[in-house]
Every structure is written in structure tokens, then in C-alpha cells.
PDB file of C-alpha atoms in Angstrom:
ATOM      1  CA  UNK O   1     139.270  72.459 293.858  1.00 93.00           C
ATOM      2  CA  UNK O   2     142.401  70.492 292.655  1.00 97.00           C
ATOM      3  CA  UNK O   3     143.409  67.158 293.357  1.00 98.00           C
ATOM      4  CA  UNK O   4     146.487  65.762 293.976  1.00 98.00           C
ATOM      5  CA  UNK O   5     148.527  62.685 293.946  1.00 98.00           C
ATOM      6  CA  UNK O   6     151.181  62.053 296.906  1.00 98.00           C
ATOM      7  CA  UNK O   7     153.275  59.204 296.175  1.00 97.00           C
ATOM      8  CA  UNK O   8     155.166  57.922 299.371  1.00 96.00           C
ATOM      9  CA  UNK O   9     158.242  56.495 298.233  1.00 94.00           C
ATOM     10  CA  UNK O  10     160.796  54.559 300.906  1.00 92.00           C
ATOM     11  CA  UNK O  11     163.642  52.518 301.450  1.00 88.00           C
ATOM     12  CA  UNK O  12     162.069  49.462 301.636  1.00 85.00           C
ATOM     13  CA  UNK O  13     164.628  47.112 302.944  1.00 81.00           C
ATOM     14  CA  UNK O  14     165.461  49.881 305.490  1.00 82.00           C
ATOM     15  CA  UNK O  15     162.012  50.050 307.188  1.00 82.00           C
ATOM     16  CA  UNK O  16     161.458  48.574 310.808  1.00 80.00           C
ATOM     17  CA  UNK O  17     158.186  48.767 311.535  1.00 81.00           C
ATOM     18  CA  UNK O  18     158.841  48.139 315.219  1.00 82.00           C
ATOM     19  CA  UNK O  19     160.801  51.124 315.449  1.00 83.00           C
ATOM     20  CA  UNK O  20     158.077  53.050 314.785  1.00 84.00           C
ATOM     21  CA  UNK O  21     156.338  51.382 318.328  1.00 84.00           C
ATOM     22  CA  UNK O  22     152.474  51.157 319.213  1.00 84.00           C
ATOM     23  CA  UNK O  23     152.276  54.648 319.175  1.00 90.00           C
ATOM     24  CA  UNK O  24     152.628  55.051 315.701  1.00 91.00           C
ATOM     25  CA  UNK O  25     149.648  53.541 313.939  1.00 90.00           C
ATOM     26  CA  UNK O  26     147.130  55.795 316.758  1.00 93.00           C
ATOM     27  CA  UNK O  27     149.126  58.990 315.604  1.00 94.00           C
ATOM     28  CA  UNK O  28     148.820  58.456 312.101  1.00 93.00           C
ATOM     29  CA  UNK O  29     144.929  57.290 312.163  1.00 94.00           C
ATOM     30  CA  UNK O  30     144.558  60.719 314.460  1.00 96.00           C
ATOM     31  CA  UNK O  31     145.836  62.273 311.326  1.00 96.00           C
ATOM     32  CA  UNK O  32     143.907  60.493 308.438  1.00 95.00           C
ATOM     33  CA  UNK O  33     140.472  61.106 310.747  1.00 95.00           C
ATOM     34  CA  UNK O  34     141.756  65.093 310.952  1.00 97.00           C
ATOM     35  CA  UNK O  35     142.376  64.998 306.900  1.00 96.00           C
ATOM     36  CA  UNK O  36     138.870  63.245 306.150  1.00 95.00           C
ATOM     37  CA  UNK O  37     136.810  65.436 308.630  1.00 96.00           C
ATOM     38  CA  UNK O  38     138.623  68.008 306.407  1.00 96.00           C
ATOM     39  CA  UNK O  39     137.300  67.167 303.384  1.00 95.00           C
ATOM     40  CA  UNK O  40     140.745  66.837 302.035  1.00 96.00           C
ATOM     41  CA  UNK O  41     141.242  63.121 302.115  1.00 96.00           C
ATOM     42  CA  UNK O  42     139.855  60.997 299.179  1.00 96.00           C
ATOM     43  CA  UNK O  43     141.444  57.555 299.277  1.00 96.00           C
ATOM     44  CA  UNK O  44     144.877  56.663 300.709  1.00 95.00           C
ATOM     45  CA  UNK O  45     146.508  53.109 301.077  1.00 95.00           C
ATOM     46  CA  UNK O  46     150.259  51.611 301.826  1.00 93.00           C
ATOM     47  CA  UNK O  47     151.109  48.793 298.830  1.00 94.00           C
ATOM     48  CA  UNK O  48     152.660  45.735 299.224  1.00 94.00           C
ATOM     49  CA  UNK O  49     156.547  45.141 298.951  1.00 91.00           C
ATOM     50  CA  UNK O  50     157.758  45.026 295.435  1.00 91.00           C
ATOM     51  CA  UNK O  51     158.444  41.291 295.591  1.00 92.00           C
ATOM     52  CA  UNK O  52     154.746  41.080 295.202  1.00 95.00           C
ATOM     53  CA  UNK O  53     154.727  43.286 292.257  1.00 95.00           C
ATOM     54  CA  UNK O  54     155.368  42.961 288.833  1.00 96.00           C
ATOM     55  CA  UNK O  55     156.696  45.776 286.259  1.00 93.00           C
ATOM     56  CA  UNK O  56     155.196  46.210 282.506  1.00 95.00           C
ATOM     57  CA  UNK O  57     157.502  47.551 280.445  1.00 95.00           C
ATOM     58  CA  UNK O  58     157.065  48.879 276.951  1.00 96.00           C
ATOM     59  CA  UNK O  59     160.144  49.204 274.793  1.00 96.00           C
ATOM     60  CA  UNK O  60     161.117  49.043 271.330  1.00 96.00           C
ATOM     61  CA  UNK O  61     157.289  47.795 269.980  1.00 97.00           C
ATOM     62  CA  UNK O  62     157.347  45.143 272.809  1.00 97.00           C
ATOM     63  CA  UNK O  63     155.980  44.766 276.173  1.00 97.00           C
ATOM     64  CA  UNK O  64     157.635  43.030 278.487  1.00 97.00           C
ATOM     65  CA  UNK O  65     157.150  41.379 282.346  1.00 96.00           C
ATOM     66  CA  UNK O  66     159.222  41.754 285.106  1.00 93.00           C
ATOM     67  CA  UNK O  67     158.586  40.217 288.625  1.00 94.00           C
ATOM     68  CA  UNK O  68     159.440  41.980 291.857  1.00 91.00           C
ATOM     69  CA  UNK O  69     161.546  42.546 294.253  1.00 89.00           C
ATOM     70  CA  UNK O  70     162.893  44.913 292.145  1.00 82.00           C
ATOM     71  CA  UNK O  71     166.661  45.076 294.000  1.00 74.00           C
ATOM     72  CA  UNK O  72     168.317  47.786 291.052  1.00 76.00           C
ATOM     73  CA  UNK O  73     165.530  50.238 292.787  1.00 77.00           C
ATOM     74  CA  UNK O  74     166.749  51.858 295.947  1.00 83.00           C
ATOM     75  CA  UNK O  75     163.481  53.699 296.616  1.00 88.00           C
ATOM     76  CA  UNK O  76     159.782  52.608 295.951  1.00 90.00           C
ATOM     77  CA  UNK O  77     156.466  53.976 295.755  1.00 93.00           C
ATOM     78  CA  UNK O  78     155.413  52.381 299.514  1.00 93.00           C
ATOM     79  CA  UNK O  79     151.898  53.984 299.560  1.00 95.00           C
ATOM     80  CA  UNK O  80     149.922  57.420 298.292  1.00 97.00           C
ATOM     81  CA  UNK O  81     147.158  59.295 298.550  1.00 97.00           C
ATOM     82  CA  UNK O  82     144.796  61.412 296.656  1.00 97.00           C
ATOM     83  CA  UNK O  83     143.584  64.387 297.978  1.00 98.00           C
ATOM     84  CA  UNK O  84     141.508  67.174 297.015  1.00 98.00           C
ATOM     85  CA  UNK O  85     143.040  70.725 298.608  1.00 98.00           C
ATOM     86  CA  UNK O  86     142.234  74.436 297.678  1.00 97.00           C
ATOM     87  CA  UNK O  87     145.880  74.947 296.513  1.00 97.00           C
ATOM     88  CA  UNK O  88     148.988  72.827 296.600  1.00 97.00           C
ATOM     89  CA  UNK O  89     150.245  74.886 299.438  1.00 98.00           C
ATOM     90  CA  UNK O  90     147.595  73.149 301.732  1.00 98.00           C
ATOM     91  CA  UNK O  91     148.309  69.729 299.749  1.00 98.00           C
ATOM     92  CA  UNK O  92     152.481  70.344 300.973  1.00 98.00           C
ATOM     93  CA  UNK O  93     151.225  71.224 304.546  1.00 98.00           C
ATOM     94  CA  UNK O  94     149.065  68.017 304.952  1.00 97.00           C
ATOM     95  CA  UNK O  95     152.265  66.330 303.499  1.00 97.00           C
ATOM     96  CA  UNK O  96     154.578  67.451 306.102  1.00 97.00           C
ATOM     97  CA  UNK O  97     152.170  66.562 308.706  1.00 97.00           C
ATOM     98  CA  UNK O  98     152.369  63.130 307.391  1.00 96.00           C
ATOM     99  CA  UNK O  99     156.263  62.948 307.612  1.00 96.00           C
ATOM    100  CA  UNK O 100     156.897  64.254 310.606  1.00 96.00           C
ATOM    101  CA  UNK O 101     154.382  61.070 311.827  1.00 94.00           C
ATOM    102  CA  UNK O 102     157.636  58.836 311.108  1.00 93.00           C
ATOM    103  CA  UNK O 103     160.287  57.754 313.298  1.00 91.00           C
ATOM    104  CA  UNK O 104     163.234  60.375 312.381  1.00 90.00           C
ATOM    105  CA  UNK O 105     166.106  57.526 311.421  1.00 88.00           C
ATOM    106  CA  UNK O 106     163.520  56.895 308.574  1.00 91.00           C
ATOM    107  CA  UNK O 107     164.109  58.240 304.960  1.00 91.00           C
ATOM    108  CA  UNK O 108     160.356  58.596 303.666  1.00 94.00           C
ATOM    109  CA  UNK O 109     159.610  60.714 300.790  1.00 96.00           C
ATOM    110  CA  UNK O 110     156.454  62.429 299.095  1.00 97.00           C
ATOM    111  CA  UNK O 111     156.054  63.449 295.959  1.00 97.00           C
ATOM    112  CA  UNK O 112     152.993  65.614 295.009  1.00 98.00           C
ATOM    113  CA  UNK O 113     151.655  66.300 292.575  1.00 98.00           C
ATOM    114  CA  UNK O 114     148.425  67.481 290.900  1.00 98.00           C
ATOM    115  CA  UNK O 115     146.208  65.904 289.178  1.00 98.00           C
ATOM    116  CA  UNK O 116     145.986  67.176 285.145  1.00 97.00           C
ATOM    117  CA  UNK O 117     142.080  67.369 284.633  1.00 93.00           C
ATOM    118  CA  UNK O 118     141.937  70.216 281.722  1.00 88.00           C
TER     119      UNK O 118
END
């Protein structure tokens, strides 16, 4: 079956976590038990904010560092997860489960994508 990769990218300067109220960390645990009873789920994880993060860049034969926040970014990778689905039909489904877990004045975005193993 493939895998895919489903890169949640927000607004991270936007986010209120309190908006989201005590409710929200019981639905979304409800949903990650649901997804690994599936068989579907194979890791997952939120990241830290970007000013924790640092940026390695390779251009013109050099590599260079840059620390985080990264402020000319107006969306970030905020979390992902991998998952292993029989098509990416069920990968977009589990996906849209996901967002609809978020408060609705939230801009959250997934990207997904599978995984190249040829």
C-alpha cells in the first residue's frame, strides 16, 4: 500500500490555541486513536515554532545557516504525518477529517503527498 506525507502548514503568528477550547485536544486524539486502529496512521507530530528552527541553505557551492523565526514566511510546516492508505483518495479523506477538527477562523493547510518508493 502507499504511503504518504501530509505536511500541515499554518499561520503561525495567527494561531490561538485557546480558541480552539478543552474540547479540542479530546476530538483530535478521538481521531488519531480512529486512524491508528485503522492501520492508516504511522507516526504524526506538531513541530516547534520556527524561532526554534534553523534553515540550511545550499546556494551557489555554499551552504549557509539561517536561524528562525523565519518572519519573510507567512505559512509554515506546523506538524505532519505519515500514513500508509490503499489510495490517496482515502489519504485526502483522513485529511479532511483532520481539518474540519480546527476551529473555523483558522487557516490550516495539508499538503499530501506520496511517498516515491520505486
Amino acid at each position: 500500500m502507499p504511503r504518504f506525507l501530509t505536511m500541515i502548514r499554518i499561520e503561525e503568528n495567527t494561531i490561538d490555541m485557546e480558541e480552539a477550547g478543552p474540547e479540542f485536544g479530546e476530538r483530535m486524539g478521538a481521531l488519531f486513536e480512529e486512524i491508528t486502529k485503522a492501520g492508516v496512521m504511522l507516526d504524526t507530530a506538531g513541530l516547534l515554532p520556527t524561532s526554534e528552527g534553523t534553515r540550511v541553505t545550499w546556494s551557489d557551492g555554499r551552504i549557509s545557516y539561517t536561524d528562525g523565526p523565519f518572519t519573510e514566511t507567512k505559512e509554515v510546516v506546523g506538524g505532519y504525518s505519515l500514513s500508509q492508505c490503499k489510495d490517496k483518495a482515502e489519504a485526502l479523506e483522513w485529511t479532511r477529517r483532520f481539518l474540519e477538527l480546527h476551529p473555523a477562523s483558522w487557516k490550516v493547510t495539508a499538503e499530501v503527498r506520496q511517498l516515491d518508493e520505486s
